[in-house]
CSV table of C-alpha atoms in Angstrom, one decimal:
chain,number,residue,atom,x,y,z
A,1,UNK,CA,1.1,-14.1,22.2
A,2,UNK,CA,-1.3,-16.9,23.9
A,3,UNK,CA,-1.2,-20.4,22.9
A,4,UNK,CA,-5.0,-19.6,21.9
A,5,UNK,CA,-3.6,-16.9,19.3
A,6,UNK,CA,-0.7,-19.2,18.2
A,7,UNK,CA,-3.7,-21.9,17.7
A,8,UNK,CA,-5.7,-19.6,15.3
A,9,UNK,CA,-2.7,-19.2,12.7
A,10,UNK,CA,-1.5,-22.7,13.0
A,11,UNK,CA,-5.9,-24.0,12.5
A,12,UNK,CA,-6.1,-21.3,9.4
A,13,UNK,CA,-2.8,-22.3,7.6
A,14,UNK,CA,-4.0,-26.2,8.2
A,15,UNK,CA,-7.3,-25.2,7.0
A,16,UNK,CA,-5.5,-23.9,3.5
A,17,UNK,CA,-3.6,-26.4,2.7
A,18,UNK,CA,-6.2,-28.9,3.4
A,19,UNK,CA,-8.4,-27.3,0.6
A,20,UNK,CA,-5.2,-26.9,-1.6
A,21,UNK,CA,-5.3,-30.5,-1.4
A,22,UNK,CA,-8.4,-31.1,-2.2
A,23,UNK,CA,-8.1,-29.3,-5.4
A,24,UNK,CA,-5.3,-31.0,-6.5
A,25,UNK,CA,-7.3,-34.3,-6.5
A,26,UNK,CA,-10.0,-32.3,-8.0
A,27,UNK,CA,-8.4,-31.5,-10.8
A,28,UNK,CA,-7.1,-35.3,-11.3
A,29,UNK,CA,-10.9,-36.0,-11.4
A,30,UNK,CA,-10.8,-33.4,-14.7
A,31,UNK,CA,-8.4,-35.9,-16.3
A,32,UNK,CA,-10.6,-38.7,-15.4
A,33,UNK,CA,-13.8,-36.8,-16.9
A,34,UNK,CA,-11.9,-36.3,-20.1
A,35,UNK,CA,-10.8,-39.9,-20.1
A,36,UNK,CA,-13.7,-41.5,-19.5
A,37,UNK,CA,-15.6,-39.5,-22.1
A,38,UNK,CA,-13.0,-40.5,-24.7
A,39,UNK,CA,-13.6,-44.3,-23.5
A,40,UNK,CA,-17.1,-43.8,-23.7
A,41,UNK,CA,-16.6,-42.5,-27.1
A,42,UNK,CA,-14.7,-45.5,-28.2
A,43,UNK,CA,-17.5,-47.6,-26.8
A,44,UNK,CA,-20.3,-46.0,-28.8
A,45,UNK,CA,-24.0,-47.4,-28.1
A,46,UNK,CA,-22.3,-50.4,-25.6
A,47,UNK,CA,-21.7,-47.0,-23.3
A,48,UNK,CA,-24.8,-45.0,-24.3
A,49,UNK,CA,-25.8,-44.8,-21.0
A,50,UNK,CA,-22.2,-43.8,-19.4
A,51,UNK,CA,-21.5,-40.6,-21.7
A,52,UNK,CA,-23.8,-38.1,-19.6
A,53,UNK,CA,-22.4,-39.2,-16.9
A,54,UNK,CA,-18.8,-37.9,-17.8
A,55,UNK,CA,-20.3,-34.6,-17.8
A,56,UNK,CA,-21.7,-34.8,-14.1
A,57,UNK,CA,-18.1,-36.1,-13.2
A,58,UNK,CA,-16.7,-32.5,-15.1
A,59,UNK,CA,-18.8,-30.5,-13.3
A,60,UNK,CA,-18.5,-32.4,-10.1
A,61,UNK,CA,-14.4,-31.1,-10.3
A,62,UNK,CA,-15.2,-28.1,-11.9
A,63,UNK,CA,-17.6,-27.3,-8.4
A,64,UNK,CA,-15.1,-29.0,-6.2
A,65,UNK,CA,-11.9,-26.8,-7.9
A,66,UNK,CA,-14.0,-23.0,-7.6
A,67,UNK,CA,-15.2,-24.0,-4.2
A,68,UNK,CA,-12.0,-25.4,-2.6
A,69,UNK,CA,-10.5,-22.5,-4.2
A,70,UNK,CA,-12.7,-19.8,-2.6
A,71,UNK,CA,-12.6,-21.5,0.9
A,72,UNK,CA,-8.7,-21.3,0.5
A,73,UNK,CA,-9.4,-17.3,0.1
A,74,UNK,CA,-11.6,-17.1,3.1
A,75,UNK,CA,-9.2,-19.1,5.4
A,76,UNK,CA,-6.1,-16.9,4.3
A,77,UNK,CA,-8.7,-13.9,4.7
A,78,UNK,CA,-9.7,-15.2,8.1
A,79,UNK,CA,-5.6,-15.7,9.0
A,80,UNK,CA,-4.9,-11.8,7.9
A,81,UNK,CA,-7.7,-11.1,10.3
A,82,UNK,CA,-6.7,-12.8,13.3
A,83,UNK,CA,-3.1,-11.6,12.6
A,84,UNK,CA,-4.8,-8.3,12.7
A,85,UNK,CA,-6.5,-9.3,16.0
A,86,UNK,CA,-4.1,-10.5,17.3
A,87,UNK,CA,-1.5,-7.6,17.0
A,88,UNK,CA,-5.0,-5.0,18.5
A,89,UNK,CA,-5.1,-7.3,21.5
A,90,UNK,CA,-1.0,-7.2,22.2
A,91,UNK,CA,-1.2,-3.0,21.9
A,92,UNK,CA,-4.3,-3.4,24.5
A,93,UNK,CA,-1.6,-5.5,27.0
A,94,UNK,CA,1.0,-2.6,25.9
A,95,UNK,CA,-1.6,0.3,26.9
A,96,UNK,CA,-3.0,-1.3,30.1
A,97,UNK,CA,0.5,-2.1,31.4
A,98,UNK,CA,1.8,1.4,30.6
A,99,UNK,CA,-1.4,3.1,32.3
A,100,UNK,CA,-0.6,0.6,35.4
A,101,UNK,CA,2.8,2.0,35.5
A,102,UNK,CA,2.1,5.7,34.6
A,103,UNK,CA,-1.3,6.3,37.3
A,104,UNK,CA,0.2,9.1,39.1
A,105,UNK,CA,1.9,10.8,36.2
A,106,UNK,CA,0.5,14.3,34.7
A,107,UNK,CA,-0.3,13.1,31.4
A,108,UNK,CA,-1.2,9.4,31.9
A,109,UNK,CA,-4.7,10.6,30.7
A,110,UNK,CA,-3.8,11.3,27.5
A,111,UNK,CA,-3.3,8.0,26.6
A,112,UNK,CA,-7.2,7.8,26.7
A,113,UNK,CA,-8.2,8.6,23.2
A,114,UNK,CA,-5.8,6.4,21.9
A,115,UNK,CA,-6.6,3.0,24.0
A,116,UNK,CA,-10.3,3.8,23.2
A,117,UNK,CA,-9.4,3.7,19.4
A,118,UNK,CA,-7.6,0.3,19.8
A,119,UNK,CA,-10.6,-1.1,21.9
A,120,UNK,CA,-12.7,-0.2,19.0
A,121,UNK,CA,-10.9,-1.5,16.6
A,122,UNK,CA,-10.6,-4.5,18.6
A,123,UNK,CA,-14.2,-4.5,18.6
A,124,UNK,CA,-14.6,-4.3,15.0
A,125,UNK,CA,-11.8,-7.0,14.4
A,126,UNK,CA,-13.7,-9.2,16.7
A,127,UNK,CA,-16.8,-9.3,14.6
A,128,UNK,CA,-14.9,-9.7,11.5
A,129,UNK,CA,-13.3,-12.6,12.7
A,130,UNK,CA,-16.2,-14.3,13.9
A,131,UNK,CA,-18.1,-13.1,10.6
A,132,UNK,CA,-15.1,-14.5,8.7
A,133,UNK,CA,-15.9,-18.1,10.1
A,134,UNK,CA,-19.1,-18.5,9.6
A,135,UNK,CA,-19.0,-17.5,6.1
A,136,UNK,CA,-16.1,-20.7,5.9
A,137,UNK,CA,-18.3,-22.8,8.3
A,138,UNK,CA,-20.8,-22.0,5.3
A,139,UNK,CA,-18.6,-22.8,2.3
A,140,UNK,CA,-17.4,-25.7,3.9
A,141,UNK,CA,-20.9,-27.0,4.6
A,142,UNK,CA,-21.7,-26.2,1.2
A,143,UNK,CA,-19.2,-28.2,-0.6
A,144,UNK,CA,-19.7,-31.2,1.4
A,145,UNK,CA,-23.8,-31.1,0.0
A,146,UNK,CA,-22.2,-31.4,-3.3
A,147,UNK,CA,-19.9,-34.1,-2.6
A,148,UNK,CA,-22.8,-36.3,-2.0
A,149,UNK,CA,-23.2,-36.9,-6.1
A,150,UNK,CA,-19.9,-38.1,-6.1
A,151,UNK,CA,-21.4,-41.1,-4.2
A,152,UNK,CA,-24.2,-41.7,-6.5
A,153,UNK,CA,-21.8,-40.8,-9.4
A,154,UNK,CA,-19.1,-43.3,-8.4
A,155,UNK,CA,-22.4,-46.3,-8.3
A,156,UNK,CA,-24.6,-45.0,-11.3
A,157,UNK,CA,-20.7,-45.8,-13.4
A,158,UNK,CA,-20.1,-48.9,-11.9
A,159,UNK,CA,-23.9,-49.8,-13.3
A,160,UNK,CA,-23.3,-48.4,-16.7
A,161,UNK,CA,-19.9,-50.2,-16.7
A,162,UNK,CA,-21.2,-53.2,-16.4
A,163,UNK,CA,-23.6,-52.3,-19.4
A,164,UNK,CA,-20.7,-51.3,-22.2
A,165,UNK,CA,-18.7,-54.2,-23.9
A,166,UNK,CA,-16.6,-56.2,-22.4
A,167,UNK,CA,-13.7,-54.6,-24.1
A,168,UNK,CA,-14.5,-51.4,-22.6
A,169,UNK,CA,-15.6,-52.6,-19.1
A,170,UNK,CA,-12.1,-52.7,-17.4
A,171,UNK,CA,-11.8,-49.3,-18.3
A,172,UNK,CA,-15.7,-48.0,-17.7
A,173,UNK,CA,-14.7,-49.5,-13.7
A,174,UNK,CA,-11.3,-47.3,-13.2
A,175,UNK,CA,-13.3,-44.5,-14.1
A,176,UNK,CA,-15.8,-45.4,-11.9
A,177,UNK,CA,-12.9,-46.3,-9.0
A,178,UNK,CA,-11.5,-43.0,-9.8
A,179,UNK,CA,-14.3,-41.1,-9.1
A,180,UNK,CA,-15.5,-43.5,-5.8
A,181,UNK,CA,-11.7,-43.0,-4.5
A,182,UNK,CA,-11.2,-38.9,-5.3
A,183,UNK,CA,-14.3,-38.2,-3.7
A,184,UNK,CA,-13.9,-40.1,-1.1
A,185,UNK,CA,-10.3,-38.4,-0.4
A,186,UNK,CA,-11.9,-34.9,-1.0
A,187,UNK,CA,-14.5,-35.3,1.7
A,188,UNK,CA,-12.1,-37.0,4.2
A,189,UNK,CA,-10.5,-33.3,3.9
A,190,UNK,CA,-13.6,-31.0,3.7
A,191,UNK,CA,-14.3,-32.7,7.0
A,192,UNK,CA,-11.1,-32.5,8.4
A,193,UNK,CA,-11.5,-28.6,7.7
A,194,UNK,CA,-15.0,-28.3,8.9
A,195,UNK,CA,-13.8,-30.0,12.2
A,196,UNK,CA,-11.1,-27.4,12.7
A,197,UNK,CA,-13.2,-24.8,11.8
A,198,UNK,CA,-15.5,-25.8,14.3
A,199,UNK,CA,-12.8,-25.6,16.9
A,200,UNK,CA,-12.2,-21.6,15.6
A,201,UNK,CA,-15.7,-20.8,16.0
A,202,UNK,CA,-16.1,-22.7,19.4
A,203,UNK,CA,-12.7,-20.5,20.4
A,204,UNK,CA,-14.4,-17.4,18.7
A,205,UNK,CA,-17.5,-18.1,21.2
A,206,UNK,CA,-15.5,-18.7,24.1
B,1,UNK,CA,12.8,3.3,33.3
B,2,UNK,CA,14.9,6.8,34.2
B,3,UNK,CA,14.4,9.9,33.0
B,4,UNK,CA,17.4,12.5,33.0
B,5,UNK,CA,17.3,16.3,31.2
B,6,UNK,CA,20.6,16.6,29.5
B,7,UNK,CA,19.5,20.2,28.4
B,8,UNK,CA,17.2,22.7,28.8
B,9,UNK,CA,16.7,26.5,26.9
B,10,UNK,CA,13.8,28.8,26.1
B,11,UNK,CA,13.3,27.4,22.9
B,12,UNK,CA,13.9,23.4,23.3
B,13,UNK,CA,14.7,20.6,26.1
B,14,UNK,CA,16.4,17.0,25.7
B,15,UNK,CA,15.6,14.2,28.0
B,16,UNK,CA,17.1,10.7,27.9
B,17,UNK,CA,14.9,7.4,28.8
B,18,UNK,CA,16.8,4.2,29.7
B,19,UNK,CA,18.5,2.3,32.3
B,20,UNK,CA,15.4,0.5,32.7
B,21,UNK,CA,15.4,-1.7,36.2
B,22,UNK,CA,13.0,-4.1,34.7
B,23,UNK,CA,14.3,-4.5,31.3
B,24,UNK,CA,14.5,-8.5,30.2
B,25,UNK,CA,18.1,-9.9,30.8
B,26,UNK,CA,18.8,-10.6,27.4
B,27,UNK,CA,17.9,-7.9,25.8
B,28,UNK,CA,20.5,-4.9,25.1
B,29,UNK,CA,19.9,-1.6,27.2
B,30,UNK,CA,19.3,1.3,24.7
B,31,UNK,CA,18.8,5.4,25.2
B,32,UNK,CA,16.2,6.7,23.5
B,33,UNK,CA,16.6,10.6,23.1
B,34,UNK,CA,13.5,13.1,23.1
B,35,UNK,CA,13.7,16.8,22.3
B,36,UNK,CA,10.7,18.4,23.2
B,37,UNK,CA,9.5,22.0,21.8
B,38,UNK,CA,6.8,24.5,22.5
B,39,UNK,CA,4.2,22.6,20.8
B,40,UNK,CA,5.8,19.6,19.7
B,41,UNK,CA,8.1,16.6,20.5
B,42,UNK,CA,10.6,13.9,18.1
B,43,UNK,CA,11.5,11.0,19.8
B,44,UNK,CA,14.0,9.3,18.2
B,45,UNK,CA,15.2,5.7,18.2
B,46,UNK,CA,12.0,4.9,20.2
B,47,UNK,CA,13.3,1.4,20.6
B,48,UNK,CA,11.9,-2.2,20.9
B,49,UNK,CA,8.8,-3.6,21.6
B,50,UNK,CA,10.0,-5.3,24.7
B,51,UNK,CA,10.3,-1.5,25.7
B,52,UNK,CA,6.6,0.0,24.7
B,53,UNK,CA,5.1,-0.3,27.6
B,54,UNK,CA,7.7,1.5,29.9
B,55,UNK,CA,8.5,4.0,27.1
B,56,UNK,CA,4.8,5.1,26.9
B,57,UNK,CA,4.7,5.5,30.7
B,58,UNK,CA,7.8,7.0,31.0
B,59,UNK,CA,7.0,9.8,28.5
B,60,UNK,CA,3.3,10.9,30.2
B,61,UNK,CA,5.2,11.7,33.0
B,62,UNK,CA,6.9,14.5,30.9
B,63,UNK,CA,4.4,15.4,27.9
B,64,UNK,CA,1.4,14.2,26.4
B,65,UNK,CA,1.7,11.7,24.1
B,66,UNK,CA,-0.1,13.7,21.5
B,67,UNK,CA,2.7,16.3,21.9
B,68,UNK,CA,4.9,13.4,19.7
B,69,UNK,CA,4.5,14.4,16.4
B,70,UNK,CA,7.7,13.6,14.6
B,71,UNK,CA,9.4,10.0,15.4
B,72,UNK,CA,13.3,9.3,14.1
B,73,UNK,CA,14.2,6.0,13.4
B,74,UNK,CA,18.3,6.3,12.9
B,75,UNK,CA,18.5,2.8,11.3
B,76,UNK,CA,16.5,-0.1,10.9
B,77,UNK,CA,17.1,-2.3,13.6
B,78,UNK,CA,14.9,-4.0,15.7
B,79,UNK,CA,16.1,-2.5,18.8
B,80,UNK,CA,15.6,0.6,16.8
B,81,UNK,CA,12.0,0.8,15.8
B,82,UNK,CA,10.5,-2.7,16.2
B,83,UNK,CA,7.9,-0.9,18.5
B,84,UNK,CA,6.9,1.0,15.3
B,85,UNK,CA,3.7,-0.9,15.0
B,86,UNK,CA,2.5,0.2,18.8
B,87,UNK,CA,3.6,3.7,18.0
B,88,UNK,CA,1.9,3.7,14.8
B,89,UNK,CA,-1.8,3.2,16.9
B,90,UNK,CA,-0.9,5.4,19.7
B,91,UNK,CA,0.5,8.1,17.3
B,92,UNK,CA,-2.1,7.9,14.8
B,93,UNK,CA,-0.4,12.1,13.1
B,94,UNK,CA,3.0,11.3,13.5
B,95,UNK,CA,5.6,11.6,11.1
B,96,UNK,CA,8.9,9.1,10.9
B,97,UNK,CA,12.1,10.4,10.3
B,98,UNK,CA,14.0,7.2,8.4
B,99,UNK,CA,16.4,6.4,5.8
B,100,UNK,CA,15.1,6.2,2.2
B,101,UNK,CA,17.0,2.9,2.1
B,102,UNK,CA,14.9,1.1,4.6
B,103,UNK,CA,11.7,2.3,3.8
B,104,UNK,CA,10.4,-1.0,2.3
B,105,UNK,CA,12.0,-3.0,5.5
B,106,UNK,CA,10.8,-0.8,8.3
B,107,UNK,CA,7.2,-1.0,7.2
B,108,UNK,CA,7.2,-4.5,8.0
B,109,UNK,CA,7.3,-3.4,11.9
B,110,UNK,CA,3.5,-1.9,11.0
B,111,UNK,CA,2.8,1.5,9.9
B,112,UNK,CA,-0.6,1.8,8.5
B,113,UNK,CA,-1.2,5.3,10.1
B,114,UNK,CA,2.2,7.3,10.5
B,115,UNK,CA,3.8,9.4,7.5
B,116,UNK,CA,7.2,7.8,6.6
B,117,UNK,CA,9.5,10.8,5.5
B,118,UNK,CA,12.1,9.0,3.8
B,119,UNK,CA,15.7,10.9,4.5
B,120,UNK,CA,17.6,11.1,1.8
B,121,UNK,CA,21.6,10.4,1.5
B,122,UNK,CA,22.8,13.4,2.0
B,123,UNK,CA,20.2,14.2,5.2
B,124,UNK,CA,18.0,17.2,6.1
B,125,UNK,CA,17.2,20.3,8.3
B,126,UNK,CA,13.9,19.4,10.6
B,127,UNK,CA,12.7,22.6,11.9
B,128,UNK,CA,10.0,22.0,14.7
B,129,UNK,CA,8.9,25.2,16.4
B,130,UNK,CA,11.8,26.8,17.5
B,131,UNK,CA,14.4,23.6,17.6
B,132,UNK,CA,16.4,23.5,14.2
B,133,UNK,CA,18.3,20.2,14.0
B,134,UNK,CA,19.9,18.6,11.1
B,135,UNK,CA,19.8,14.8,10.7
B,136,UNK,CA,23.3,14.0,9.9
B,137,UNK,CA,24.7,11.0,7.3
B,138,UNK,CA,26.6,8.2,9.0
B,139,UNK,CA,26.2,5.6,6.7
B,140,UNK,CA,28.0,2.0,7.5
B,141,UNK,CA,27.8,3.1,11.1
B,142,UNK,CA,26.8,0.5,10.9
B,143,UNK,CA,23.8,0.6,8.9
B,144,UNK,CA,24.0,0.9,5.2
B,145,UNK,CA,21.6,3.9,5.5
B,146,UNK,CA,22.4,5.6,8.7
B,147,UNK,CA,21.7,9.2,10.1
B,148,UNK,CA,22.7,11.2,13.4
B,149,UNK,CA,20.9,14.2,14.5
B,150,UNK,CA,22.3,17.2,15.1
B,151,UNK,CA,21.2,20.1,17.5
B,152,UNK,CA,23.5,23.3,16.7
B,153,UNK,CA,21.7,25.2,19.8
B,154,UNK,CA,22.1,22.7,22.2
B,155,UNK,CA,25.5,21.7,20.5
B,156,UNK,CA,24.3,17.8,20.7
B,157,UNK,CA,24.8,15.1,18.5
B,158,UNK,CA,22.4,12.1,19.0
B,159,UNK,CA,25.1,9.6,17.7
B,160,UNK,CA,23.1,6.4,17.4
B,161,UNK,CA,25.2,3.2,17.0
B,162,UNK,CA,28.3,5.2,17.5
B,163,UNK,CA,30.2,5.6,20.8
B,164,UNK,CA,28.3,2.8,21.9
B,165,UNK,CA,29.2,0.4,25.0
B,166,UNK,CA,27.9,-2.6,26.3
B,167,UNK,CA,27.5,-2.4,29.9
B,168,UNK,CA,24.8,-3.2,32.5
B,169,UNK,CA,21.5,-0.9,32.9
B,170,UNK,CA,23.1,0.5,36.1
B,171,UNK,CA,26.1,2.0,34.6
B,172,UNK,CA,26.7,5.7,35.0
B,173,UNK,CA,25.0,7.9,32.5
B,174,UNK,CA,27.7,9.9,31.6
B,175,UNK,CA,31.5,8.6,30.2
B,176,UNK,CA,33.4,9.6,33.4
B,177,UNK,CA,37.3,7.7,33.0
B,178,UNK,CA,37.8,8.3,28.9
B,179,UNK,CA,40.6,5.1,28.7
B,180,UNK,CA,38.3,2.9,30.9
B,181,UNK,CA,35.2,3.2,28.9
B,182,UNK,CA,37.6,2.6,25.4
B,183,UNK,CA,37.3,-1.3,26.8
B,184,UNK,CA,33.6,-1.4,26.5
B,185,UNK,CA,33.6,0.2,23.2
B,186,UNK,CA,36.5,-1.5,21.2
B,187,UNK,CA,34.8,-4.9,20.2
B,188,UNK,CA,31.4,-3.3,19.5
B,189,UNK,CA,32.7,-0.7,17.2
B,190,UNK,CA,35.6,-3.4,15.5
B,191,UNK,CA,32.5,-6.1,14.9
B,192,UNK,CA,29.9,-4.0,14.4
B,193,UNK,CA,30.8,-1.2,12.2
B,194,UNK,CA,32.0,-2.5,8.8
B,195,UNK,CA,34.1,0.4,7.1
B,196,UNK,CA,37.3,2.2,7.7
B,197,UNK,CA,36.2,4.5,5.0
B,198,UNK,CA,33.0,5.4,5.9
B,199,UNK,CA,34.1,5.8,9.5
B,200,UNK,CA,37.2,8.3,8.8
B,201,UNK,CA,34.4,10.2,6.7
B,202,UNK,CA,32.3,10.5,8.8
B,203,UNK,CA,34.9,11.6,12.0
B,204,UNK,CA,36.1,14.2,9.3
B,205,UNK,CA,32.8,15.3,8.8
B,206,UNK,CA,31.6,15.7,12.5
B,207,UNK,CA,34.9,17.1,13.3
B,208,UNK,CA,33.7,20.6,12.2
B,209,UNK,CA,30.9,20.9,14.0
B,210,UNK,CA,30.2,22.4,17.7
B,211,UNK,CA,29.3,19.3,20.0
B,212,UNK,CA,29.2,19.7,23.7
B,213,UNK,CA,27.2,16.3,24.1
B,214,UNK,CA,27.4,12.7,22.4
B,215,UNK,CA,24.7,11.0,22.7
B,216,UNK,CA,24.9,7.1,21.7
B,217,UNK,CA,21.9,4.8,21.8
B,218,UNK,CA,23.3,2.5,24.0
B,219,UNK,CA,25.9,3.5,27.0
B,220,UNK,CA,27.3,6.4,28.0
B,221,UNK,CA,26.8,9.8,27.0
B,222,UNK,CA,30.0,11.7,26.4
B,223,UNK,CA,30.9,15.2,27.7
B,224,UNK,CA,33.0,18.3,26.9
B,225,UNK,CA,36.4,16.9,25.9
B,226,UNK,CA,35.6,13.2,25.7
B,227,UNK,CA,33.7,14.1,22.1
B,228,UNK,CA,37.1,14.9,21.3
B,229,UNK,CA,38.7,12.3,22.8
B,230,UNK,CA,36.1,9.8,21.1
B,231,UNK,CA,36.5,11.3,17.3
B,232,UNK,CA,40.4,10.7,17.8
B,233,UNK,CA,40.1,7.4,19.7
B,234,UNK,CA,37.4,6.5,16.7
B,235,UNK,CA,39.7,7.9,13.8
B,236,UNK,CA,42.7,5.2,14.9
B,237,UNK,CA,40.7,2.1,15.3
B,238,UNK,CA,40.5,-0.5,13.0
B,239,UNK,CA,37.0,-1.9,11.9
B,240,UNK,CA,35.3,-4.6,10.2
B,241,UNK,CA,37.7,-6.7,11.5
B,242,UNK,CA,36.0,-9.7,11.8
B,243,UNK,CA,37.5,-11.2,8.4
B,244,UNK,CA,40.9,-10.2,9.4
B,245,UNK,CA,40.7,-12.5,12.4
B,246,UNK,CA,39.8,-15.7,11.1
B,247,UNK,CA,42.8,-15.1,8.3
């Protein structure tokens, strides 16, 4: 096995469990949604203004939670298929080497029609694989657009904050920080994936 | 790799792959076995995947590889069958030969194309063209699910684990001083194979029948009167021994 093929299990597992961290902080972001629509709650009309927010901050983690978890599928389907790729490409060493060592004998060529069945699977697997990271090149590119409302979430709750009582402002502002410091941590992660899936696809290329 | 014919008749031949020259230091030298028909060939204990490459080279010189249509895997052990997954994409018809036990376990070497015949305890006849051999329980020898195979034209019995020696790929292919070769044999057969029982069971069994030729997977093949001398040599020594050591 190449350092290269070692690389492309080691990137995909890192991949996964970056995105399995991101939806554990995702779903601390649920609790803060629920929390800070119970605070709003409490607040009544001093907090008008911060209830609908609550509900972008939901659906931000809801998003965040069904994406991450999707991306998680696509990097363990894109680790099954370099595993796949990588076992096609070892039988192709195995073939050539015994078709170096058997020239002269009588039956070398019938090993024929079965090295041009593992080329074309190699083929095949190839495409697949490179297939397989664009669609996560895609899905990672896609949940970073949505993080952006986290930043305008996070500053639009700070401003209502400061609206709401004063006995509800201390509160109003951890939500807020909450928000601000979860997505924060989340996209430090997407990009951390997106960088290494970059490096699979400039591999992929190579 | 060499190639020797132990046998030859109208019906059947059986040639022997192994003492590889270029095999990796630290890996154990192994005999895989092939009886080769009319129309058809088994290979059994094809071996590891250190040894594909050779193997598959080895065996055009003799037969196409298409001719392979039955594989026999006598255990599960890596030096066994761990090139299963290579075999499985150059055999693509095949059938494997294997314990019932070890289904679940060998399929982890790859098998997404070849038929897994799952032997059961008590064995079976494999008829292929005009070869009839009979794969042959020796379980604990050392596997927990374990089989020989038996050829009762050719009077061979393709022992696997048992019989073995641990000696260097250039040793001799054939046992040729009986008492000499016990040396090489003794600690692999007292750490190895784990049951008195099973081992007394099995001598009895194979006892009865006709064997000209032993034929372990790793060592030397015995002859004539050294089959004898192995099944009483076998039939005295203590195994699984191991535990008793350290007490």
């Amino acid at each position: 096995m190449s350092s290269k093929q070692i690389n492309y299990f080691v990137t995909t597992a890192l991949i996964a469990a970056k995105l399995d961290n991101a939806n554990k902080i995702a779903k601390q972001l649920l609790l803060t949604a629920s929390n800070a629509r119970a605070v709003a709650l409490r607040a009544g009309d001093s907090a008008a203004g911060f209830k609908p927010l609550t509900d972008f901050i939901d659906q931000l983690a809801r998003v965040t939670i069904a994406s991450s978890k999707q991306i998680n599928v696509l990097a363990t389907q894109l680790s099954r298929v370099s595993a796949n790729k990588m076992r096609t490409d070892n039988a192709i060493c195995h073939f050539e080497r015994a078709d170096r060592i058997a020239t002269d004998y009588a039956y070398v060529e019938s090993l024929s029609p079965a090295y041009g069945r593992i080329k074309r699977s190699e083929l095949a697997l190839n495409n697949k694989y490179v297939g397989e990271i664009f669609r996560l090149n895609d899905a990672l590119d896609e949940l970073a657009r949505e993080l952006r409302t986290a930043v305008i979430l996070a500053t639009l709750s700070r401003v209502e904050a400061s609206q709401a009582a004063l006995l509800y402002q201390e509160s109003l502002n951890g939500v807020a920080d909450n928000v601000e410091l979860s997505a924060r941590q989340i996209k430090t992660l997407i990009e951390e994936a997106k960088k290494l899936a970059q490096e699979l696809h400039q591999d992929a290329n190579v | 790799m060499q190639t020797y014919k132990i046998f030859e008749s109208k019906h059947h031949q059986w040639l022997v792959f192994g003492r590889d020259p270029e095999k990796p230091n630290k890996i154990i030298d192994t005999n895989q076995y092939m009886v080769v028909t009319k129309n058809n060939a088994l290979l059994m204990d094809p071996g590891g995947i250190e040894l594909f490459s050779v193997m598959l080279a080895a065996i055009v010189k003799h037969v196409p590889i298409e001719k392979i249509t039955h594989l026999f895997a006598s255990h599960q052990d890596p030096d066994i069958i761990s090139s299963l997954g290579l075999w499985d994409q150059a055999l693509p018809d095949a059938t494997l030969h294997s314990p019932w036990l070890w289904e679940g376990f060998i399929r982890h070497f790859g098998m997404d194309n070849i038929e897994y015949s799952p032997i059961p305890d008590e064995g079976y006849p494999l008829r292929i063209d005009d070869a009839n051999l009979t794969f042959i329980p020796a379980h604990y020898l050392h596997s927990s699910g374990n089989f020989n195979v038996y050829d009762e034209e050719a009077k061979i019995l393709m022992s696997g684990d048992i019989g073995a020696a641990i000696e260097g790929a250039d040793a001799p292919l054939y046992v040729e001083n009986f008492d000499e070769h016990c040396q090489k044999m003794t600690m692999f057969h007292q750490r190895w194979m784990p049951s008195n029982r099973a081992k007394n069971d099995w001598v009895e069994r194979v006892s009865k029948l006709e064997i000209d030729m032993m034929c372990p997977q790793h060592g030397r093949i015995f002859k004539g009167d050294d089959v004898k001398r192995f099944l009483d040599w076998f039939y005295k020594l203590e195994v699984g021994t191991a535990l008793a050591n350290k007490t």
